Short mmCIF file of C-alpha atoms in Angstrom, two decimals:
data_model
loop_
_atom_site.label_atom_id
_atom_site.label_comp_id
_atom_site.label_asym_id
_atom_site.label_seq_id
_atom_site.Cartn_x
_atom_site.Cartn_y
_atom_site.Cartn_z
CA MET A 970 0.09 0.26 0.10
CA ALA A 971 0.78 3.43 -0.08
CA PRO A 972 2.46 5.33 2.46
CA ASP A 973 1.00 8.99 1.53
CA LEU A 974 -2.23 7.53 -0.19
CA ILE A 975 -2.83 5.98 3.77
CA ASP A 976 -2.02 8.86 5.36
CA LEU A 977 -3.77 11.41 3.08
CA ALA A 978 -6.94 9.33 3.22
CA ALA A 979 -6.18 9.27 7.66
CA GLU A 980 -5.98 12.96 7.65
CA ALA A 981 -9.74 13.60 5.26
CA TYR A 982 -11.54 10.91 8.09
CA VAL A 983 -10.18 13.51 10.44
CA TYR A 984 -11.26 16.01 8.35
CA GLY A 985 -14.81 14.93 7.35
CA TYR A 986 -15.72 12.58 10.14
CA PRO A 987 -17.45 15.53 11.93
CA LEU A 988 -20.09 16.46 8.53
CA VAL A 989 -20.36 12.58 8.08
CA PHE A 990 -21.03 12.21 11.77
CA ASN A 991 -23.82 15.43 11.88
CA MET A 992 -25.39 14.29 9.01
CA SER A 993 -26.48 10.86 9.97
CA GLN A 994 -27.68 12.07 13.79
CA LEU A 995 -29.67 14.98 11.86
CA ARG A 996 -31.19 11.87 9.41
CA ARG A 997 -30.93 9.58 13.11
CA PHE A 998 -32.99 12.67 14.91
CA GLN A 999 -35.65 13.21 11.49
CA GLU A 1000 -36.34 8.94 10.63
CA ARG A 1001 -36.82 7.84 14.16
CA GLY A 1002 -36.48 10.48 16.87
CA MET A 1003 -34.10 10.94 20.00
CA GLY A 1004 -35.02 9.20 22.60
CA SER A 1005 -37.82 10.81 24.18
CA VAL A 1006 -37.41 13.63 21.27
CA LYS A 1007 -39.82 12.36 18.33
CA PRO A 1008 -38.90 12.74 14.71
CA ALA A 1009 -40.21 15.50 12.94
CA PRO A 1010 -39.91 16.20 9.27
CA ALA A 1011 -37.74 19.47 8.11
CA ASN A 1012 -37.91 23.05 9.52
CA HIS A 1013 -40.49 21.49 12.35
CA PHE A 1014 -39.29 21.37 15.93
CA SER A 1015 -40.24 18.28 18.31
CA HIS A 1016 -39.41 19.22 21.81
CA ALA A 1017 -38.15 16.39 24.69
CA THR A 1018 -40.69 15.77 26.95
CA GLY A 1019 -38.64 15.10 29.66
CA LEU A 1020 -34.94 15.06 31.02
CA ALA A 1021 -32.63 13.12 29.34
CA GLY A 1022 -32.01 9.42 30.47
CA PRO A 1023 -30.06 6.26 29.54
CA GLN A 1024 -32.85 5.49 27.19
CA ASP A 1025 -31.21 8.66 25.14
CA SER A 1026 -28.37 7.40 23.18
CA PHE A 1027 -27.12 10.18 21.74
CA VAL A 1028 -23.02 11.10 22.80
CA SER A 1029 -22.58 13.05 26.45
CA ILE A 1030 -26.33 13.96 26.22
CA ASN A 1031 -27.14 16.46 29.11
CA ASN A 1032 -29.54 16.09 31.85
CA ASP A 1033 -30.42 19.63 32.20
CA THR A 1034 -32.23 21.25 30.42
CA LEU A 1035 -35.31 20.01 27.79
CA TYR A 1036 -33.89 19.73 24.45
CA SER A 1037 -35.76 21.37 20.70
CA PHE A 1038 -34.34 19.77 17.92
CA ALA A 1039 -35.47 20.84 14.62
CA GLY A 1040 -33.50 20.33 11.00
CA LEU A 1041 -33.98 23.26 8.92
CA ASP A 1042 -33.66 22.59 5.08
CA LEU A 1043 -33.08 26.15 3.66
CA SER A 1044 -33.69 25.13 -0.22
CA VAL A 1045 -37.60 26.14 0.33
CA GLY A 1046 -36.11 29.42 0.92
CA PRO A 1047 -36.58 31.70 4.00
CA ILE A 1048 -37.99 30.23 7.78
CA THR A 1049 -38.95 32.44 9.86
CA LEU A 1050 -37.99 31.30 13.59
CA HIS A 1051 -40.52 32.79 17.02
CA VAL A 1052 -39.15 32.80 20.46
CA PRO A 1053 -41.44 33.60 22.96
CA ASP A 1054 -40.21 35.57 26.32
CA THR A 1055 -39.04 33.22 29.05
CA LEU A 1056 -39.43 35.64 32.28
CA GLY A 1057 -36.08 35.38 32.88
CA ARG A 1058 -35.40 31.79 31.74
CA TYR A 1059 -32.42 30.28 30.66
CA TYR A 1060 -32.37 29.02 27.00
CA VAL A 1061 -30.55 29.30 23.68
CA VAL A 1062 -31.07 28.40 20.59
CA GLN A 1063 -28.05 27.28 19.25
CA PHE A 1064 -27.58 27.51 15.18
CA ILE A 1065 -25.15 24.87 13.70
CA ASP A 1066 -24.05 23.93 9.72
CA ALA A 1067 -23.62 21.13 8.07
CA TRP A 1068 -20.53 21.01 8.74
CA THR A 1069 -20.43 21.24 12.70
CA ASN A 1070 -19.89 25.57 12.97
CA ASN A 1071 -21.70 26.67 15.58
CA PHE A 1072 -22.84 30.55 13.79
CA ALA A 1073 -25.38 32.00 15.57
CA TYR A 1074 -27.22 31.95 18.97
CA VAL A 1075 -30.74 32.84 20.41
CA GLY A 1076 -30.87 33.24 24.03
CA ARG A 1077 -30.74 34.70 27.31
CA ARG A 1078 -27.15 35.30 27.15
CA ALA A 1079 -27.36 36.41 23.20
CA THR A 1080 -30.48 38.50 22.51
CA GLY A 1081 -32.08 37.91 26.08
CA THR A 1082 -35.56 36.04 27.46
CA ALA A 1083 -37.77 38.47 25.41
CA GLU A 1084 -40.55 37.48 23.05
CA GLY A 1085 -38.35 37.80 19.55
CA THR A 1086 -38.24 36.93 15.80
CA PHE A 1087 -35.65 35.99 13.25
CA LEU A 1088 -35.51 35.00 9.51
CA VAL A 1089 -33.05 32.03 8.82
CA VAL A 1090 -32.23 32.66 5.57
CA PRO A 1091 -29.83 30.39 2.98
CA PRO A 1092 -27.00 30.78 1.29
CA ASP A 1093 -26.38 33.97 -1.57
CA TRP A 1094 -30.01 35.40 -0.27
CA SER A 1095 -30.59 38.96 -0.53
CA GLY A 1096 -33.77 40.73 -0.09
CA PRO A 1097 -35.96 43.12 2.01
CA ALA A 1098 -36.92 41.07 5.60
CA PRO A 1099 -40.14 42.33 8.25
CA ALA A 1100 -39.36 45.67 10.49
CA GLY A 1101 -38.50 43.87 13.38
CA THR A 1102 -37.10 40.66 12.47
CA THR A 1103 -33.46 39.58 13.11
CA VAL A 1104 -31.63 37.69 9.57
CA ILE A 1105 -29.49 35.09 10.19
CA HIS A 1106 -27.31 34.05 7.49
CA ALA A 1107 -27.04 30.28 6.83
CA PRO A 1108 -23.68 28.73 5.65
CA THR A 1109 -25.08 25.57 4.52
CA ARG A 1110 -28.50 24.80 3.15
CA VAL A 1111 -28.79 22.83 6.24
CA VAL A 1112 -29.32 23.39 9.54
CA THR A 1113 -29.46 21.77 12.87
CA LEU A 1114 -30.96 23.62 15.77
CA VAL A 1115 -30.49 22.36 19.08
CA GLY A 1116 -32.94 24.13 21.94
CA ARG A 1117 -32.36 23.82 25.54
CA VAL A 1118 -34.79 25.41 28.36
CA ALA A 1119 -33.53 25.05 31.90
CA CYS A 1120 -35.27 22.56 34.21
CA ASN A 1121 -36.05 22.28 37.64
CA GLY A 1122 -37.08 19.44 37.85
CA PRO A 1123 -39.75 17.15 37.26
CA GLU A 1124 -42.23 19.95 38.97
CA ASP A 1125 -41.01 22.24 36.89
CA LEU A 1126 -41.69 20.52 33.45
CA PRO A 1127 -45.14 22.48 32.44
CA ALA A 1128 -43.22 25.96 32.57
CA VAL A 1129 -40.55 24.72 30.59
CA ARG A 1130 -43.05 22.88 27.94
CA GLU A 1131 -44.66 26.52 27.98
CA VAL A 1132 -41.65 27.54 27.07
CA GLN A 1133 -41.45 25.17 24.36
CA ASN A 1134 -44.62 25.45 22.55
CA GLY A 1135 -43.51 29.10 21.66
CA LEU A 1136 -40.82 27.84 19.92
CA THR A 1137 -42.31 28.21 16.11
CA LEU A 1138 -41.38 27.53 12.75
CA THR A 1139 -42.43 28.94 9.45
CA GLN A 1140 -41.96 28.77 5.83
CA VAL A 1141 -42.08 31.93 4.31
CA ASP A 1142 -43.14 30.19 1.06
CA PRO A 1143 -45.10 27.32 2.75
CA ASP A 1144 -45.86 25.44 -0.28
CA ALA A 1145 -41.91 25.05 -1.35
CA ARG A 1146 -40.92 21.19 -0.56
CA PRO A 1147 -37.25 20.25 1.06
CA VAL A 1148 -34.77 18.99 -1.00
CA GLY A 1149 -33.70 16.69 1.90
CA LEU A 1150 -30.17 15.41 3.43
CA PRO A 1151 -27.82 14.30 0.67
CA VAL A 1152 -28.10 10.54 -0.40
CA PRO A 1153 -25.38 7.80 -0.82
CA GLU A 1154 -24.83 5.67 -3.66
CA PRO A 1155 -26.21 2.19 -1.91
CA ASP A 1156 -24.57 -0.35 -4.07
CA VAL A 1157 -20.65 1.16 -2.94
CA LEU A 1158 -18.80 -1.10 -1.22
CA SER A 1159 -19.34 -1.74 2.73
CA GLU A 1160 -15.78 -1.04 3.38
CA LEU A 1161 -16.53 2.18 1.55
CA ARG A 1162 -19.63 3.59 2.46
CA PHE A 1163 -18.44 6.49 4.98
CA TRP A 1164 -16.51 7.14 2.09
CA GLU A 1165 -19.49 7.61 -0.20
CA ARG A 1166 -21.16 8.98 2.26
CA LEU A 1167 -19.01 11.72 2.56
CA ARG A 1168 -18.37 12.89 -1.52
CA VAL A 1169 -22.20 13.32 -1.30
CA ALA A 1170 -21.87 15.15 1.25
CA MET A 1171 -18.52 17.03 0.53
CA LEU A 1172 -20.41 17.70 -2.97
CA ALA A 1173 -24.05 18.93 -1.64
CA PHE A 1174 -22.53 21.68 1.61
CA ALA A 1175 -19.57 23.89 -0.47
CA PRO A 1176 -16.81 24.57 2.45
CA ALA A 1177 -16.08 27.21 4.62
CA PRO A 1178 -13.43 29.58 2.34
CA ALA A 1179 -10.40 29.03 4.60
CA ASP A 1180 -10.99 24.78 3.17
CA ARG A 1181 -12.12 25.47 -0.34
CA GLU A 1182 -8.58 25.31 -2.09
CA TYR A 1183 -7.70 22.60 0.43
CA GLN A 1184 -10.32 20.29 -0.43
CA GLU A 1185 -8.16 19.93 -3.52
CA LYS A 1186 -5.77 18.20 -1.44
CA PHE A 1187 -8.24 14.67 -1.80
CA VAL A 1188 -8.91 14.38 -4.95
CA PRO A 1189 -6.79 10.92 -5.41
CA LEU A 1190 -8.94 9.65 -3.20
CA GLY A 1191 -12.01 10.54 -5.59
CA LEU A 1192 -14.21 12.42 -2.62
CA LEU A 1193 -14.48 15.59 -5.26
CA ASP A 1194 -16.08 13.07 -8.28
CA PRO A 1195 -19.10 13.89 -9.43
CA GLU A 1196 -20.12 10.29 -9.35
CA THR A 1197 -18.96 7.05 -6.69
CA PRO A 1198 -15.76 5.77 -7.73
CA TYR A 1199 -16.67 3.42 -4.64
CA ARG A 1200 -18.50 0.78 -6.06
CA ASP A 1201 -15.31 -1.13 -7.96
CA PRO A 1202 -11.91 1.18 -6.79
CA ALA A 1203 -8.43 0.02 -7.71
CA PRO A 1204 -7.20 -2.41 -5.35
CA GLU A 1205 -4.01 -0.52 -3.98
CA GLN A 1206 -7.10 1.99 -3.50
CA GLU A 1207 -9.42 0.12 -1.75
CA LYS A 1208 -6.57 -0.61 0.09
CA ALA A 1209 -5.26 2.31 1.03
CA LEU A 1210 -8.71 3.96 1.53
CA VAL A 1211 -10.06 1.35 4.39
CA GLN A 1212 -6.15 1.70 6.30
CA GLY A 1213 -6.67 5.09 6.37
CA LEU A 1214 -10.24 4.87 7.56
CA HIS A 1215 -8.45 2.52 11.16
CA ASP A 1216 -6.17 5.48 11.08
CA GLY A 1217 -8.22 8.25 11.31
CA LYS A 1218 -10.43 6.51 13.75
CA ASP A 1219 -7.12 6.01 16.28
CA ARG A 1220 -6.16 9.61 15.78
CA ILE A 1221 -9.88 10.99 16.92
CA GLU A 1222 -9.97 8.87 19.53
CA GLN A 1223 -6.32 9.25 20.83
CA LEU A 1224 -7.76 13.47 20.45
CA THR A 1225 -10.48 12.36 22.92
CA ARG A 1226 -8.46 10.88 25.52
CA HIS A 1227 -5.50 13.44 25.41
CA GLY A 1228 -5.76 15.98 22.78
CA ASN A 1229 -4.15 19.85 22.81
CA VAL A 1230 -6.15 20.38 25.49
CA PRO A 1231 -4.63 21.60 28.68
CA LYS A 1232 -5.69 19.40 32.05
CA VAL A 1233 -6.18 21.13 35.30
CA ASN A 1234 -6.13 18.50 38.22
CA GLY A 1235 -7.49 15.85 35.74
CA TRP A 1236 -9.84 18.18 34.35
CA MET A 1237 -9.63 19.01 30.33
CA LEU A 1238 -11.92 22.02 30.13
CA GLY A 1239 -12.29 22.48 26.59
CA LEU A 1240 -12.46 26.08 26.35
CA HIS A 1241 -11.88 26.35 22.99
CA LEU A 1242 -13.09 23.15 21.69
CA PHE A 1243 -15.99 24.60 19.37
CA ASP A 1244 -13.80 27.87 18.28
CA TYR A 1245 -13.12 25.83 14.91
CA ASN A 1246 -15.20 28.41 13.20
CA ASN A 1247 -13.45 31.04 11.47
CA ASP A 1248 -15.70 32.33 8.74
CA TYR A 1249 -19.36 32.50 10.04
CA PHE A 1250 -20.34 35.15 13.04
CA GLU A 1251 -24.30 36.00 13.31
CA VAL A 1252 -26.27 36.66 15.81
CA GLY A 1253 -24.66 35.58 19.29
CA VAL A 1254 -21.15 34.72 17.95
CA LEU A 1255 -18.08 36.42 19.18
CA ARG A 1256 -15.56 37.30 16.58
CA ASP A 1257 -13.33 37.80 19.21
CA PRO A 1258 -9.50 36.19 18.44
CA GLN A 1259 -9.51 34.63 21.62
CA TRP A 1260 -12.23 32.67 20.76
CA ARG A 1261 -10.97 31.09 17.09
CA ILE A 1262 -8.54 28.77 15.90
CA ALA A 1263 -6.34 30.43 13.34
CA LYS A 1264 -4.24 27.33 12.86
CA GLN A 1265 -6.50 25.03 9.64
CA SER A 1266 -5.12 21.66 10.97
CA THR A 1267 -5.49 22.61 14.44
CA ALA A 1268 -9.38 23.80 13.66
CA HIS A 1269 -9.61 20.20 12.10
CA ALA A 1270 -8.76 17.99 14.32
CA GLU A 1271 -10.36 20.37 16.95
CA ARG A 1272 -13.57 20.21 14.89
CA ALA A 1273 -13.35 15.81 15.27
CA LEU A 1274 -12.88 15.68 18.60
CA ALA A 1275 -15.41 18.00 19.62
CA ALA A 1276 -17.99 15.96 17.20
CA ARG A 1277 -16.28 12.57 18.43
CA ALA A 1278 -16.93 14.20 22.29
CA GLY A 1279 -19.76 16.36 22.33
CA LEU A 1280 -22.23 16.85 18.71
CA TRP A 1281 -24.11 20.37 18.70
CA GLY A 1282 -22.07 21.36 22.07
CA ASN A 1283 -21.72 25.20 22.61
CA HIS A 1284 -18.73 27.85 22.48
CA ALA A 1285 -17.12 28.28 26.64
CA TYR A 1286 -18.55 31.66 26.62
CA GLU A 1287 -22.16 30.35 26.40
CA ALA A 1288 -21.11 26.74 28.56
CA VAL A 1289 -18.40 25.68 29.67
CA TYR A 1290 -17.91 21.61 28.90
CA ALA A 1291 -14.94 20.60 30.99
CA GLN A 1292 -14.41 16.00 30.94
CA ILE A 1293 -11.91 13.96 33.09
CA PHE A 1294 -10.83 10.78 32.56
CA GLU A 1295 -8.01 10.18 35.61
CA ASP A 1296 -7.90 10.79 38.99
CA SER A 1297 -5.97 12.97 41.37
CA ASP A 1298 -2.91 10.15 40.63
CA GLY A 1299 -3.06 10.01 37.36
CA GLU A 1300 -5.20 6.63 37.14
CA PRO A 1301 -8.39 6.19 35.22
CA LEU A 1302 -11.76 6.51 36.70
CA THR A 1303 -13.70 3.37 36.95
CA GLY A 1304 -16.35 1.97 38.97
CA GLN A 1305 -13.92 -0.54 40.80
CA ARG A 1306 -13.25 2.36 43.13
CA SER A 1307 -15.04 5.24 45.38
CA TYR A 1308 -13.93 8.36 44.63
CA THR A 1309 -14.71 12.24 45.86
CA LEU A 1310 -14.80 15.66 44.72
CA ARG A 1311 -14.86 18.32 46.60
CA PHE A 1312 -15.86 22.13 45.47
CA GLU A 1313 -14.55 24.37 48.30
CA GLN A 1314 -16.31 27.42 46.36
CA PRO A 1315 -19.14 26.51 44.00
CA PRO A 1316 -17.84 27.11 40.14
CA PRO A 1317 -18.76 30.43 38.76
CA VAL A 1318 -21.45 31.02 36.62
CA ASN A 1319 -24.32 33.23 36.37
CA ALA A 1320 -26.91 30.52 34.64
CA PHE A 1321 -26.12 27.23 36.51
CA TRP A 1322 -23.30 24.13 37.09
CA SER A 1323 -23.46 19.98 36.88
CA ILE A 1324 -22.07 17.29 36.80
CA THR A 1325 -22.80 14.38 34.92
CA MET A 1326 -22.36 10.48 34.64
CA TYR A 1327 -21.37 8.60 31.02
CA ASP A 1328 -20.14 5.51 30.04
CA LEU A 1329 -17.18 4.29 28.41
CA PRO A 1330 -16.14 4.35 25.36
CA ASP A 1331 -20.12 5.60 23.97
CA TYR A 1332 -20.78 8.32 26.44
CA TYR A 1333 -24.13 7.35 27.37
CA LEU A 1334 -25.76 8.28 30.54
CA VAL A 1335 -26.19 5.23 33.34
CA ASP A 1336 -28.66 3.43 34.15
CA ASN A 1337 -29.78 3.70 38.24
CA PRO A 1338 -31.49 2.47 41.13
CA ILE A 1339 -32.13 6.23 42.13
CA ASP A 1340 -32.82 7.30 38.75
CA ARG A 1341 -29.77 10.91 39.35
CA TYR A 1342 -27.41 11.46 36.32
CA SER A 1343 -26.48 14.37 37.07
CA ILE A 1344 -25.55 16.66 39.97
CA GLY A 1345 -25.26 20.30 41.04
CA ASP A 1346 -26.54 23.61 42.75
CA ARG A 1347 -30.49 22.89 41.15
CA THR A 1348 -30.12 19.64 42.91
CA ARG A 1349 -32.63 18.79 46.44
CA GLY A 1350 -31.07 17.64 48.86
CA LEU A 1351 -27.69 18.02 48.25
CA ARG A 1352 -25.54 18.49 52.08
CA PRO A 1353 -22.74 21.18 51.91
CA ALA A 1354 -20.09 21.11 54.91
CA ALA A 1355 -20.27 23.93 57.46
CA ASP A 1356 -17.73 25.75 55.81
CA GLY A 1357 -19.95 25.93 52.71
CA SER A 1358 -17.66 22.98 50.45
CA LEU A 1359 -19.43 20.70 48.68
CA THR A 1360 -18.01 16.85 48.72
CA ILE A 1361 -19.39 14.49 45.82
CA VAL A 1362 -19.37 11.15 45.75
CA LEU A 1363 -18.98 8.69 42.69
CA GLN A 1364 -19.12 5.31 43.10
CA PRO A 1365 -22.04 2.46 42.19
CA ASP A 1366 -22.81 1.50 45.51
CA GLN A 1367 -25.20 4.21 47.31
CA PRO A 1368 -23.10 4.97 50.33
CA GLU A 1369 -24.22 4.56 53.57
CA ASP A 1370 -23.10 7.77 55.39
CA ARG A 1371 -26.34 10.08 55.25
CA THR A 1372 -24.35 13.12 53.96
CA ASP A 1373 -22.89 10.86 51.16
CA ARG A 1374 -26.04 9.40 50.26
CA ALA A 1375 -27.27 12.97 49.69
CA ASN A 1376 -24.71 14.12 47.43
CA TRP A 1377 -24.27 10.75 45.82
CA LEU A 1378 -23.64 11.01 41.90
CA PRO A 1379 -23.82 7.25 41.02
CA ALA A 1380 -20.87 5.86 38.45
CA PRO A 1381 -21.02 2.51 36.53
CA PRO A 1382 -19.66 -0.49 37.53
CA GLY A 1383 -16.45 -0.12 34.89
CA PRO A 1384 -15.27 2.96 33.25
CA PHE A 1385 -16.27 5.95 33.47
CA ARG A 1386 -16.10 9.86 32.26
CA PRO A 1387 -17.98 12.70 33.93
CA ILE A 1388 -18.54 15.91 32.74
CA LEU A 1389 -18.90 19.88 34.31
CA ARG A 1390 -21.41 22.02 32.41
CA ALA A 1391 -21.33 25.54 33.33
CA TYR A 1392 -23.79 27.65 31.68
CA GLN A 1393 -23.10 31.31 31.10
CA PRO A 1394 -19.64 30.81 32.82
CA ARG A 1395 -18.04 34.11 34.59
CA LEU A 1396 -14.84 35.54 33.68
CA SER A 1397 -12.94 34.35 36.49
CA LEU A 1398 -13.71 29.95 35.07
CA LEU A 1399 -12.65 31.18 32.05
CA THR A 1400 -9.24 32.81 32.24
CA GLY A 1401 -8.74 29.79 34.62
CA ASP A 1402 -8.41 31.96 37.93
CA TYR A 1403 -11.07 29.31 39.65
CA ARG A 1404 -9.85 25.96 39.04
CA LEU A 1405 -11.53 22.94 39.19
CA PRO A 1406 -10.74 20.32 42.32
CA PRO A 1407 -9.13 16.66 41.72
CA ILE A 1408 -11.54 13.78 42.09
CA ARG A 1409 -9.65 11.29 44.48
CA ARG A 1410 -9.86 8.53 45.49
CA ARG A 1411 -10.96 7.19 49.04
#
């Protein structure tokens, strides 16, 4: 096999994985739904009816908010988004293009909590917008909307649903029919299906300006061919594509566990994990250089890492995501041991914070006897110490001590990875002046 071609295929896999995975998850939502979020056709919202649990097999799904998903297909032309007055309640509607760029935000941080109207328009659109309407220019024809509305437990569900019902989408041209998601040729070799899915998606969705010339290097792989080359490829090319796919997967897994994210007491804060968007800055997205990854190759790697570990995650200025795989001794976290996490001071936020438990290697929520999948500043019955500190216990079995039981976050019996989320983080968390404490073995 030609080493250069294998290396090129591995590079292409890292580059294209977010696009392929994004399309697969959007198709999954539209056809089968996601847990309690029922399927919905293009240009329609579907709302979760309850907080996420183990039945929701989605990478690193949160347990703090109720989700509202919509897949926009702007082949129909502009679409109007209406948001209700949430009376100060935290919510966000995140706009994600086909390549997983976060290019706009509507919500408490970005636009406030008053009622509002926004016109989402396709690439290269020009025209008048109704008075009082904010125009949002989409980089690609297909857009994922991820809405999150803060929920303070089961008793808060009716109020959250009222907010969800106020989130509406309306086609300006009600008679237009969407083109739909790109469809790969069905009769390609099974081991080359990823490459076919990537090829048709790359044809359907233009890359960011900085990547237009870069994509030309993938011509030898057939990714820019107008017709599929993966039915009967040359043996050497087939071998290189198969090996390159495996090597590309390994690169992403290594990034997920080690990456370029600095560690603080074992925590990988990922403050810049979603900063790979250098081209599209609509409402709510900050242009400041500190929130942009300048180096192209680094941006591609970070985008792949973000898709693998937390697809559809927010920029850190909207929500900080900190993940951890190891204890204070550098040993992998496992349900074979018991741990504590002691906060002298809670994470500094303007909204709220939580820690959610996930299994490995899937990053799914873990079934447990008390139906507790996250713990944080809104968890009822927590028992802080007399000095105001809070010690969280992480282990599979229910603790015997009453305080430990109140502050218990159940873990799976095998390896696990918690994520700390801080919504509307304060500056001290973003600058590193506030340091998350380590997880210690008991």
